[in-house]
mmCIF file of N, CA, C and O in Angstrom:
data_model
loop_
_atom_site.group_PDB
_atom_site.id
_atom_site.type_symbol
_atom_site.label_atom_id
_atom_site.label_comp_id
_atom_site.label_asym_id
_atom_site.label_seq_id
_atom_site.Cartn_x
_atom_site.Cartn_y
_atom_site.Cartn_z
ATOM 1 N N MET A 958 178.782 -135.478 35.735
ATOM 2 C CA MET A 958 178.334 -134.210 35.224
ATOM 3 C C MET A 958 178.809 -134.048 33.784
ATOM 4 O O MET A 958 179.920 -134.428 33.445
ATOM 5 N N ARG A 959 177.987 -133.494 32.998
ATOM 6 C CA ARG A 959 178.275 -133.365 31.573
ATOM 7 C C ARG A 959 178.986 -132.053 31.283
ATOM 8 O O ARG A 959 178.611 -131.010 31.808
ATOM 9 N N ARG A 960 179.987 -132.112 30.451
ATOM 10 C CA ARG A 960 180.762 -130.933 30.095
ATOM 11 C C ARG A 960 180.128 -130.242 28.894
ATOM 12 O O ARG A 960 179.685 -130.896 27.951
ATOM 13 N N ILE A 961 180.047 -128.890 28.916
ATOM 14 C CA ILE A 961 179.441 -128.119 27.829
ATOM 15 C C ILE A 961 180.464 -127.949 26.714
ATOM 16 O O ILE A 961 181.593 -127.525 26.940
ATOM 17 N N ASN A 962 180.049 -128.266 25.504
ATOM 18 C CA ASN A 962 180.904 -128.161 24.335
ATOM 19 C C ASN A 962 180.934 -126.692 23.886
ATOM 20 O O ASN A 962 179.895 -126.084 23.637
ATOM 21 N N SER A 963 182.100 -126.104 23.762
ATOM 22 C CA SER A 963 182.210 -124.694 23.384
ATOM 23 C C SER A 963 181.768 -124.460 21.944
ATOM 24 O O SER A 963 181.254 -123.391 21.615
ATOM 25 N N ARG A 964 181.920 -125.441 21.102
ATOM 26 C CA ARG A 964 181.481 -125.300 19.722
ATOM 27 C C ARG A 964 179.949 -125.237 19.654
ATOM 28 O O ARG A 964 179.389 -124.434 18.905
ATOM 29 N N ALA A 965 179.282 -126.053 20.455
ATOM 30 C CA ALA A 965 177.815 -126.040 20.477
ATOM 31 C C ALA A 965 177.303 -124.715 21.022
ATOM 32 O O ALA A 965 176.320 -124.156 20.519
ATOM 33 N N VAL A 966 177.947 -124.191 22.036
ATOM 34 C CA VAL A 966 177.541 -122.896 22.600
ATOM 35 C C VAL A 966 177.717 -121.796 21.566
ATOM 36 O O VAL A 966 176.871 -120.903 21.415
ATOM 37 N N THR A 967 178.806 -121.843 20.821
ATOM 38 C CA THR A 967 179.055 -120.840 19.791
ATOM 39 C C THR A 967 177.995 -120.906 18.703
ATOM 40 O O THR A 967 177.482 -119.868 18.247
ATOM 41 N N ILE A 968 177.641 -122.102 18.290
ATOM 42 C CA ILE A 968 176.620 -122.267 17.239
ATOM 43 C C ILE A 968 175.260 -121.778 17.732
ATOM 44 O O ILE A 968 174.533 -121.075 17.014
ATOM 45 N N VAL A 969 174.913 -122.119 18.964
ATOM 46 C CA VAL A 969 173.631 -121.674 19.527
ATOM 47 C C VAL A 969 173.605 -120.149 19.651
ATOM 48 O O VAL A 969 172.607 -119.495 19.337
ATOM 49 N N ALA A 970 174.693 -119.548 20.106
ATOM 50 C CA ALA A 970 174.754 -118.094 20.251
ATOM 51 C C ALA A 970 174.670 -117.400 18.896
ATOM 52 O O ALA A 970 173.978 -116.388 18.744
ATOM 53 N N LEU A 971 175.331 -117.943 17.888
ATOM 54 C CA LEU A 971 175.281 -117.370 16.547
ATOM 55 C C LEU A 971 173.887 -117.492 15.950
ATOM 56 O O LEU A 971 173.374 -116.546 15.325
ATOM 57 N N ALA A 972 173.235 -118.635 16.166
ATOM 58 C CA ALA A 972 171.867 -118.823 15.664
ATOM 59 C C ALA A 972 170.895 -117.877 16.359
ATOM 60 O O ALA A 972 170.014 -117.286 15.715
ATOM 61 N N ALA A 973 171.040 -117.712 17.671
ATOM 62 C CA ALA A 973 170.154 -116.804 18.414
ATOM 63 C C ALA A 973 170.354 -115.360 17.972
ATOM 64 O O ALA A 973 169.391 -114.607 17.810
ATOM 65 N N THR A 974 171.602 -114.973 17.752
ATOM 66 C CA THR A 974 171.883 -113.619 17.284
ATOM 67 C C THR A 974 171.284 -113.376 15.913
ATOM 68 O O THR A 974 170.706 -112.316 15.638
ATOM 69 N N THR A 975 171.404 -114.357 15.038
ATOM 70 C CA THR A 975 170.852 -114.223 13.687
ATOM 71 C C THR A 975 169.324 -114.146 13.716
ATOM 72 O O THR A 975 168.722 -113.319 13.028
ATOM 73 N N MET A 976 168.702 -114.994 14.508
ATOM 74 C CA MET A 976 167.232 -115.014 14.570
ATOM 75 C C MET A 976 166.687 -113.755 15.231
ATOM 76 O O MET A 976 165.706 -113.175 14.767
ATOM 77 N N LEU A 977 167.297 -113.316 16.321
ATOM 78 C CA LEU A 977 166.801 -112.137 17.015
ATOM 79 C C LEU A 977 167.202 -110.841 16.318
ATOM 80 O O LEU A 977 166.555 -109.819 16.492
ATOM 81 N N GLY A 978 168.241 -110.886 15.531
ATOM 82 C CA GLY A 978 168.652 -109.697 14.794
ATOM 83 C C GLY A 978 167.687 -109.326 13.694
ATOM 84 O O GLY A 978 167.638 -108.180 13.242
ATOM 85 N N ALA A 979 166.883 -110.265 13.245
ATOM 86 C CA ALA A 979 165.907 -109.988 12.191
ATOM 87 C C ALA A 979 164.654 -109.316 12.737
ATOM 88 O O ALA A 979 163.791 -108.905 11.979
ATOM 89 N N CYS A 980 164.550 -109.183 14.055
ATOM 90 C CA CYS A 980 163.359 -108.582 14.659
ATOM 91 C C CYS A 980 163.354 -107.061 14.549
ATOM 92 O O CYS A 980 162.339 -106.431 14.791
ATOM 93 N N THR A 981 164.440 -106.439 14.219
ATOM 94 C CA THR A 981 164.502 -104.987 14.137
ATOM 95 C C THR A 981 165.081 -104.575 12.791
ATOM 96 O O THR A 981 165.875 -105.285 12.184
ATOM 97 N N ASP A 982 164.639 -103.422 12.333
ATOM 98 C CA ASP A 982 165.204 -102.889 11.098
ATOM 99 C C ASP A 982 165.949 -101.590 11.373
ATOM 100 O O ASP A 982 166.270 -100.845 10.474
ATOM 101 N N MET A 983 166.232 -101.321 12.652
ATOM 102 C CA MET A 983 166.876 -100.071 13.019
ATOM 103 C C MET A 983 168.268 -99.967 12.395
ATOM 104 O O MET A 983 168.644 -98.930 11.886
ATOM 105 N N TYR A 984 169.010 -101.035 12.422
ATOM 106 C CA TYR A 984 170.362 -100.977 11.893
ATOM 107 C C TYR A 984 170.405 -101.158 10.382
ATOM 108 O O TYR A 984 171.347 -100.736 9.731
ATOM 109 N N LEU A 985 169.387 -101.779 9.831
ATOM 110 C CA LEU A 985 169.362 -101.975 8.387
ATOM 111 C C LEU A 985 168.806 -100.760 7.658
ATOM 112 O O LEU A 985 168.961 -100.634 6.453
ATOM 113 N N ASP A 986 168.115 -99.885 8.386
ATOM 114 C CA ASP A 986 167.518 -98.716 7.753
ATOM 115 C C ASP A 986 168.580 -97.691 7.367
ATOM 116 O O ASP A 986 168.445 -96.987 6.379
ATOM 117 N N ARG A 987 169.612 -97.570 8.130
ATOM 118 C CA ARG A 987 170.767 -96.703 7.876
ATOM 119 C C ARG A 987 170.372 -95.254 7.593
ATOM 120 O O ARG A 987 170.653 -94.701 6.536
ATOM 121 N N ARG A 988 169.705 -94.662 8.556
ATOM 122 C CA ARG A 988 169.351 -93.252 8.437
ATOM 123 C C ARG A 988 170.332 -92.433 9.255
ATOM 124 O O ARG A 988 170.794 -92.861 10.302
ATOM 125 N N ASP A 989 170.597 -91.226 8.792
ATOM 126 C CA ASP A 989 171.505 -90.339 9.511
ATOM 127 C C ASP A 989 170.717 -89.332 10.336
ATOM 128 O O ASP A 989 171.031 -88.139 10.362
ATOM 129 N N THR A 990 169.669 -89.778 10.999
ATOM 130 C CA THR A 990 168.848 -88.891 11.803
ATOM 131 C C THR A 990 168.814 -89.373 13.243
ATOM 132 O O THR A 990 169.193 -90.504 13.544
ATOM 133 N N VAL A 991 168.318 -88.517 14.114
ATOM 134 C CA VAL A 991 168.238 -88.857 15.526
ATOM 135 C C VAL A 991 167.146 -89.892 15.745
ATOM 136 O O VAL A 991 167.300 -90.829 16.507
ATOM 137 N N SER A 992 166.011 -89.715 15.066
ATOM 138 C CA SER A 992 164.917 -90.678 15.191
ATOM 139 C C SER A 992 164.294 -90.887 13.816
ATOM 140 O O SER A 992 164.579 -90.162 12.865
ATOM 141 N N PHE A 993 163.416 -91.876 13.721
ATOM 142 C CA PHE A 993 162.776 -92.153 12.437
ATOM 143 C C PHE A 993 161.744 -91.095 12.075
ATOM 144 O O PHE A 993 161.315 -91.002 10.934
ATOM 145 N N ALA A 994 161.294 -90.291 13.041
ATOM 146 C CA ALA A 994 160.318 -89.236 12.768
ATOM 147 C C ALA A 994 160.991 -87.939 12.351
ATOM 148 O O ALA A 994 160.308 -86.970 12.035
ATOM 149 N N ALA A 995 162.287 -87.875 12.362
ATOM 150 C CA ALA A 995 162.996 -86.649 12.004
ATOM 151 C C ALA A 995 162.966 -86.448 10.495
ATOM 152 O O ALA A 995 162.825 -87.382 9.725
ATOM 153 N N GLY A 996 163.086 -85.196 10.085
ATOM 154 C CA GLY A 996 163.161 -84.887 8.669
ATOM 155 C C GLY A 996 161.993 -84.091 8.147
ATOM 156 O O GLY A 996 161.888 -83.846 6.945
ATOM 157 N N ASP A 997 161.077 -83.667 9.027
ATOM 158 C CA ASP A 997 159.928 -82.887 8.584
ATOM 159 C C ASP A 997 160.088 -81.412 8.917
ATOM 160 O O ASP A 997 159.105 -80.694 9.060
ATOM 161 N N ALA A 998 161.295 -80.928 9.050
ATOM 162 C CA ALA A 998 161.532 -79.543 9.454
ATOM 163 C C ALA A 998 161.041 -78.569 8.391
ATOM 164 O O ALA A 998 160.481 -77.519 8.714
ATOM 165 N N VAL A 999 161.207 -78.890 7.126
ATOM 166 C CA VAL A 999 160.773 -77.988 6.061
ATOM 167 C C VAL A 999 159.251 -77.846 6.070
ATOM 168 O O VAL A 999 158.710 -76.743 5.995
ATOM 169 N N ALA A 1000 158.545 -78.961 6.205
ATOM 170 C CA ALA A 1000 157.077 -78.905 6.247
ATOM 171 C C ALA A 1000 156.600 -78.177 7.497
ATOM 172 O O ALA A 1000 155.638 -77.400 7.447
ATOM 173 N N ALA A 1001 157.255 -78.389 8.626
ATOM 174 C CA ALA A 1001 156.871 -77.701 9.867
ATOM 175 C C ALA A 1001 157.099 -76.200 9.746
ATOM 176 O O ALA A 1001 156.279 -75.401 10.207
ATOM 177 N N ASN A 1002 158.188 -75.790 9.122
ATOM 178 C CA ASN A 1002 158.453 -74.365 8.949
ATOM 179 C C ASN A 1002 157.455 -73.723 8.000
ATOM 180 O O ASN A 1002 157.061 -72.577 8.193
ATOM 181 N N LYS A 1003 157.034 -74.436 6.969
ATOM 182 C CA LYS A 1003 156.041 -73.883 6.046
ATOM 183 C C LYS A 1003 154.730 -73.590 6.768
ATOM 184 O O LYS A 1003 154.125 -72.543 6.578
ATOM 185 N N VAL A 1004 154.286 -74.508 7.604
ATOM 186 C CA VAL A 1004 153.038 -74.318 8.322
ATOM 187 C C VAL A 1004 153.185 -73.249 9.395
ATOM 188 O O VAL A 1004 152.259 -72.471 9.636
ATOM 189 N N THR A 1005 154.336 -73.168 10.022
ATOM 190 C CA THR A 1005 154.557 -72.179 11.080
ATOM 191 C C THR A 1005 154.493 -70.764 10.530
ATOM 192 O O THR A 1005 153.929 -69.870 11.161
ATOM 193 N N HIS A 1006 155.029 -70.552 9.362
ATOM 194 C CA HIS A 1006 155.091 -69.212 8.792
ATOM 195 C C HIS A 1006 153.923 -68.907 7.865
ATOM 196 O O HIS A 1006 153.914 -67.855 7.228
ATOM 197 N N MET A 1007 152.951 -69.777 7.799
ATOM 198 C CA MET A 1007 151.790 -69.540 6.949
ATOM 199 C C MET A 1007 150.904 -68.479 7.600
ATOM 200 O O MET A 1007 150.614 -68.549 8.796
ATOM 201 N N VAL A 1008 150.474 -67.490 6.831
ATOM 202 C CA VAL A 1008 149.678 -66.400 7.373
ATOM 203 C C VAL A 1008 148.281 -66.878 7.733
ATOM 204 O O VAL A 1008 147.801 -66.676 8.839
ATOM 205 N N ASP A 1009 147.585 -67.510 6.818
ATOM 206 C CA ASP A 1009 146.220 -67.966 7.067
ATOM 207 C C ASP A 1009 146.064 -69.356 6.465
ATOM 208 O O ASP A 1009 145.919 -69.494 5.255
ATOM 209 N N PRO A 1010 146.044 -70.396 7.273
ATOM 210 C CA PRO A 1010 145.969 -71.753 6.728
ATOM 211 C C PRO A 1010 144.581 -72.128 6.233
ATOM 212 O O PRO A 1010 144.421 -73.137 5.586
ATOM 213 N N TRP A 1011 143.568 -71.315 6.523
ATOM 214 C CA TRP A 1011 142.213 -71.633 6.091
ATOM 215 C C TRP A 1011 142.002 -71.219 4.645
ATOM 216 O O TRP A 1011 142.563 -70.227 4.181
ATOM 217 N N PRO A 1012 141.176 -71.940 3.900
ATOM 218 C CA PRO A 1012 140.881 -71.512 2.526
ATOM 219 C C PRO A 1012 140.085 -70.205 2.538
ATOM 220 O O PRO A 1012 139.447 -69.851 3.539
ATOM 221 N N VAL A 1013 140.115 -69.491 1.438
ATOM 222 C CA VAL A 1013 139.455 -68.192 1.337
ATOM 223 C C VAL A 1013 137.949 -68.331 1.567
ATOM 224 O O VAL A 1013 137.321 -67.492 2.218
ATOM 225 N N ARG A 1014 137.355 -69.408 1.086
ATOM 226 C CA ARG A 1014 135.912 -69.611 1.189
ATOM 227 C C ARG A 1014 135.452 -69.786 2.635
ATOM 228 O O ARG A 1014 134.289 -69.531 2.950
ATOM 229 N N ALA A 1015 136.339 -70.168 3.551
ATOM 230 C CA ALA A 1015 135.962 -70.374 4.942
ATOM 231 C C ALA A 1015 135.584 -69.070 5.629
ATOM 232 O O ALA A 1015 134.826 -69.077 6.595
ATOM 233 N N GLY A 1016 136.085 -67.957 5.163
ATOM 234 C CA GLY A 1016 135.774 -66.667 5.770
ATOM 235 C C GLY A 1016 134.561 -65.987 5.195
ATOM 236 O O GLY A 1016 134.207 -64.882 5.622
ATOM 237 N N ASP A 1017 133.877 -66.590 4.231
ATOM 238 C CA ASP A 1017 132.707 -65.986 3.601
ATOM 239 C C ASP A 1017 131.529 -66.049 4.567
ATOM 240 O O ASP A 1017 131.031 -67.122 4.896
ATOM 241 N N ARG A 1018 131.066 -64.887 5.021
ATOM 242 C CA ARG A 1018 129.937 -64.846 5.948
ATOM 243 C C ARG A 1018 128.616 -64.617 5.231
ATOM 244 O O ARG A 1018 127.568 -64.617 5.863
ATOM 245 N N ASN A 1019 128.665 -64.399 3.963
ATOM 246 C CA ASN A 1019 127.447 -64.182 3.185
ATOM 247 C C ASN A 1019 126.988 -65.539 2.652
ATOM 248 O O ASN A 1019 127.208 -65.888 1.503
ATOM 249 N N ILE A 1020 126.308 -66.299 3.503
ATOM 250 C CA ILE A 1020 125.850 -67.634 3.132
ATOM 251 C C ILE A 1020 124.418 -67.527 2.628
ATOM 252 O O ILE A 1020 123.551 -66.943 3.304
ATOM 253 N N ALA A 1021 124.177 -68.071 1.471
ATOM 254 C CA ALA A 1021 122.829 -68.016 0.887
ATOM 255 C C ALA A 1021 121.906 -68.935 1.676
ATOM 256 O O ALA A 1021 122.196 -70.110 1.866
ATOM 257 N N PHE A 1022 120.775 -68.381 2.174
ATOM 258 C CA PHE A 1022 119.809 -69.175 2.916
ATOM 259 C C PHE A 1022 118.434 -68.552 2.774
ATOM 260 O O PHE A 1022 118.287 -67.412 2.341
ATOM 261 N N ASP A 1023 117.431 -69.293 3.116
ATOM 262 C CA ASP A 1023 116.050 -68.832 3.073
ATOM 263 C C ASP A 1023 115.530 -68.828 4.506
ATOM 264 O O ASP A 1023 115.250 -69.884 5.084
ATOM 265 N N GLY A 1024 115.412 -67.645 5.098
ATOM 266 C CA GLY A 1024 115.022 -67.519 6.491
ATOM 267 C C GLY A 1024 113.633 -68.030 6.793
ATOM 268 O O GLY A 1024 113.394 -68.670 7.815
ATOM 269 N N GLU A 1025 112.679 -67.761 5.902
ATOM 270 C CA GLU A 1025 111.304 -68.216 6.133
ATOM 271 C C GLU A 1025 111.222 -69.740 6.118
ATOM 272 O O GLU A 1025 110.524 -70.342 6.942
ATOM 273 N N ARG A 1026 111.930 -70.343 5.202
ATOM 274 C CA ARG A 1026 111.921 -71.803 5.107
ATOM 275 C C ARG A 1026 112.577 -72.425 6.343
ATOM 276 O O ARG A 1026 112.093 -73.422 6.885
ATOM 277 N N MET A 1027 113.676 -71.826 6.804
ATOM 278 C CA MET A 1027 114.344 -72.330 7.998
ATOM 279 C C MET A 1027 113.465 -72.148 9.236
ATOM 280 O O MET A 1027 113.418 -73.019 10.109
ATOM 281 N N GLN A 1028 112.745 -71.036 9.309
ATOM 282 C CA GLN A 1028 111.866 -70.794 10.448
ATOM 283 C C GLN A 1028 110.719 -71.800 10.469
ATOM 284 O O GLN A 1028 110.359 -72.328 11.525
ATOM 285 N N ALA A 1029 110.151 -72.096 9.293
ATOM 286 C CA ALA A 1029 109.074 -73.086 9.224
ATOM 287 C C ALA A 1029 109.577 -74.477 9.614
ATOM 288 O O ALA A 1029 108.878 -75.226 10.308
ATOM 289 N N ALA A 1030 110.771 -74.819 9.209
ATOM 290 C CA ALA A 1030 111.341 -76.119 9.562
ATOM 291 C C ALA A 1030 111.592 -76.211 11.059
ATOM 292 O O ALA A 1030 111.312 -77.241 11.690
ATOM 293 N N ALA A 1031 112.079 -75.143 11.661
ATOM 294 C CA ALA A 1031 112.310 -75.144 13.106
ATOM 295 C C ALA A 1031 110.989 -75.254 13.864
ATOM 296 O O ALA A 1031 110.910 -75.939 14.888
ATOM 297 N N GLU A 1032 109.955 -74.601 13.373
ATOM 298 C CA GLU A 1032 108.641 -74.685 14.012
ATOM 299 C C GLU A 1032 108.059 -76.090 13.914
ATOM 300 O O GLU A 1032 107.492 -76.606 14.871
ATOM 301 N N ARG A 1033 108.202 -76.737 12.745
ATOM 302 C CA ARG A 1033 107.725 -78.121 12.595
ATOM 303 C C ARG A 1033 108.486 -79.045 13.538
ATOM 304 O O ARG A 1033 107.905 -79.958 14.132
ATOM 305 N N TYR A 1034 109.773 -78.814 13.696
ATOM 306 C CA TYR A 1034 110.576 -79.647 14.594
ATOM 307 C C TYR A 1034 110.161 -79.425 16.048
ATOM 308 O O TYR A 1034 110.056 -80.354 16.826
ATOM 309 N N ARG A 1035 109.908 -78.163 16.402
ATOM 310 C CA ARG A 1035 109.529 -77.840 17.776
ATOM 311 C C ARG A 1035 108.189 -78.446 18.139
ATOM 312 O O ARG A 1035 107.994 -78.927 19.250
ATOM 313 N N THR A 1036 107.231 -78.472 17.196
ATOM 314 C CA THR A 1036 105.891 -79.015 17.466
ATOM 315 C C THR A 1036 105.794 -80.498 17.128
ATOM 316 O O THR A 1036 104.709 -81.054 17.180
ATOM 317 N N ASN A 1037 106.908 -81.122 16.766
ATOM 318 C CA ASN A 1037 106.961 -82.549 16.438
ATOM 319 C C ASN A 1037 106.043 -82.919 15.267
ATOM 320 O O ASN A 1037 105.353 -83.912 15.291
ATOM 321 N N LYS A 1038 106.012 -82.070 14.274
ATOM 322 C CA LYS A 1038 105.230 -82.324 13.064
ATOM 323 C C LYS A 1038 106.157 -82.352 11.844
ATOM 324 O O LYS A 1038 105.899 -81.711 10.836
ATOM 325 N N VAL A 1039 107.220 -83.080 11.985
ATOM 326 C CA VAL A 1039 108.211 -83.171 10.914
ATOM 327 C C VAL A 1039 107.647 -84.038 9.804
ATOM 328 O O VAL A 1039 107.160 -85.141 10.044
ATOM 329 N N THR A 1040 107.718 -83.542 8.585
ATOM 330 C CA THR A 1040 107.220 -84.311 7.447
ATOM 331 C C THR A 1040 108.291 -85.308 7.020
ATOM 332 O O THR A 1040 109.479 -84.982 7.003
ATOM 333 N N PRO A 1041 107.887 -86.530 6.677
ATOM 334 C CA PRO A 1041 108.888 -87.509 6.236
ATOM 335 C C PRO A 1041 109.474 -87.120 4.884
ATOM 336 O O PRO A 1041 108.819 -86.448 4.078
ATOM 337 N N LEU A 1042 110.681 -87.530 4.662
ATOM 338 C CA LEU A 1042 111.349 -87.220 3.406
ATOM 339 C C LEU A 1042 110.707 -87.989 2.260
ATOM 340 O O LEU A 1042 110.306 -89.141 2.406
ATOM 341 N N ALA A 1043 110.625 -87.352 1.104
ATOM 342 C CA ALA A 1043 110.114 -88.021 -0.089
ATOM 343 C C ALA A 1043 111.256 -88.821 -0.696
ATOM 344 O O ALA A 1043 112.338 -88.286 -0.936
ATOM 345 N N THR A 1044 111.021 -90.086 -0.927
ATOM 346 C CA THR A 1044 112.061 -90.916 -1.506
ATOM 347 C C THR A 1044 112.106 -90.700 -3.007
ATOM 348 O O THR A 1044 111.076 -90.623 -3.676
ATOM 349 N N ALA A 1045 113.278 -90.596 -3.521
ATOM 350 C CA ALA A 1045 113.463 -90.413 -4.953
ATOM 351 C C ALA A 1045 113.927 -91.737 -5.540
ATOM 352 O O ALA A 1045 114.887 -92.333 -5.076
ATOM 353 N N GLY A 1046 113.226 -92.192 -6.551
ATOM 354 C CA GLY A 1046 113.599 -93.443 -7.189
ATOM 355 C C GLY A 1046 114.275 -93.200 -8.515
ATOM 356 O O GLY A 1046 114.246 -92.102 -9.071
ATOM 357 N N THR A 1047 114.880 -94.228 -9.047
ATOM 358 C CA THR A 1047 115.548 -94.100 -10.333
ATOM 359 C C THR A 1047 114.673 -94.602 -11.464
ATOM 360 O O THR A 1047 115.037 -94.494 -12.621
ATOM 361 N N SER A 1048 113.505 -95.134 -11.118
ATOM 362 C CA SER A 1048 112.624 -95.679 -12.136
ATOM 363 C C SER A 1048 111.413 -94.768 -12.286
ATOM 364 O O SER A 1048 110.948 -94.139 -11.347
ATOM 365 N N SER A 1049 110.883 -94.696 -13.499
ATOM 366 C CA SER A 1049 109.691 -93.882 -13.738
ATOM 367 C C SER A 1049 108.415 -94.689 -13.508
ATOM 368 O O SER A 1049 107.324 -94.149 -13.574
ATOM 369 N N VAL A 1050 108.542 -95.975 -13.260
ATOM 370 C CA VAL A 1050 107.386 -96.840 -13.032
ATOM 371 C C VAL A 1050 106.991 -96.745 -11.566
ATOM 372 O O VAL A 1050 107.821 -96.857 -10.681
ATOM 373 N N GLN A 1051 105.695 -96.540 -11.323
ATOM 374 C CA GLN A 1051 105.200 -96.484 -9.955
ATOM 375 C C GLN A 1051 104.737 -97.870 -9.536
ATOM 376 O O GLN A 1051 103.893 -98.466 -10.191
ATOM 377 N N TYR A 1052 105.280 -98.375 -8.466
ATOM 378 C CA TYR A 1052 104.910 -99.690 -7.955
ATOM 379 C C TYR A 1052 103.977 -99.529 -6.782
ATOM 380 O O TYR A 1052 104.134 -98.628 -5.955
ATOM 381 N N ALA A 1053 102.998 -100.421 -6.698
ATOM 382 C CA ALA A 1053 102.096 -100.432 -5.550
ATOM 383 C C ALA A 1053 102.841 -101.009 -4.357
ATOM 384 O O ALA A 1053 103.654 -101.918 -4.509
ATOM 385 N N PRO A 1054 102.559 -100.484 -3.163
ATOM 386 C CA PRO A 1054 103.255 -101.044 -1.998
ATOM 387 C C PRO A 1054 102.822 -102.480 -1.730
ATOM 388 O O PRO A 1054 101.671 -102.849 -1.930
ATOM 389 N N VAL A 1055 103.748 -103.285 -1.313
ATOM 390 C CA VAL A 1055 103.471 -104.672 -1.022
ATOM 391 C C VAL A 1055 102.928 -104.761 0.406
ATOM 392 O O VAL A 1055 103.562 -104.308 1.346
ATOM 393 N N VAL A 1056 101.727 -105.308 0.523
ATOM 394 C CA VAL A 1056 101.091 -105.436 1.835
ATOM 395 C C VAL A 1056 101.087 -106.915 2.205
ATOM 396 O O VAL A 1056 100.636 -107.754 1.434
ATOM 397 N N ALA A 1057 101.587 -107.197 3.368
ATOM 398 C CA ALA A 1057 101.628 -108.589 3.826
ATOM 399 C C ALA A 1057 100.218 -109.030 4.227
ATOM 400 O O ALA A 1057 99.466 -108.267 4.840
ATOM 401 N N PRO A 1058 99.814 -110.249 3.846
ATOM 402 C CA PRO A 1058 98.470 -110.714 4.215
ATOM 403 C C PRO A 1058 98.388 -110.933 5.726
ATOM 404 O O PRO A 1058 99.333 -111.348 6.363
ATOM 405 N N VAL A 1059 97.238 -110.596 6.247
ATOM 406 C CA VAL A 1059 97.026 -110.737 7.679
ATOM 407 C C VAL A 1059 96.431 -112.113 7.928
ATOM 408 O O VAL A 1059 95.411 -112.489 7.370
ATOM 409 N N SER A 1060 97.063 -112.921 8.749
ATOM 410 C CA SER A 1060 96.534 -114.257 9.037
ATOM 411 C C SER A 1060 95.630 -114.196 10.261
ATOM 412 O O SER A 1060 95.869 -113.471 11.199
ATOM 413 N N LYS A 1061 94.585 -114.989 10.160
ATOM 414 C CA LYS A 1061 93.609 -115.021 11.266
ATOM 415 C C LYS A 1061 93.725 -116.286 12.028
ATOM 416 O O LYS A 1061 94.116 -117.292 11.706
#
């Protein structure tokens, strides 16, 4: 039976500790907090005591709209007669559509 060398065991244990110790940064981070998510108390208190977190414009109920135009659009949608959108190009030149030749 082979005898285990204590020096070899020590070297293996030291190497394993060194290699596995690099897997975490918990001890190298050196924070004085309970967890890594701690430290947002000031931001949490600001939001908690905020009277109205919504912007002023969100409460505006006077939205500019055209009722007749919206009614006509809803009617076209209901009767399935929606007009296709007009494409806007960046060129002032009008190109003829390309038609693929029909093979017989």
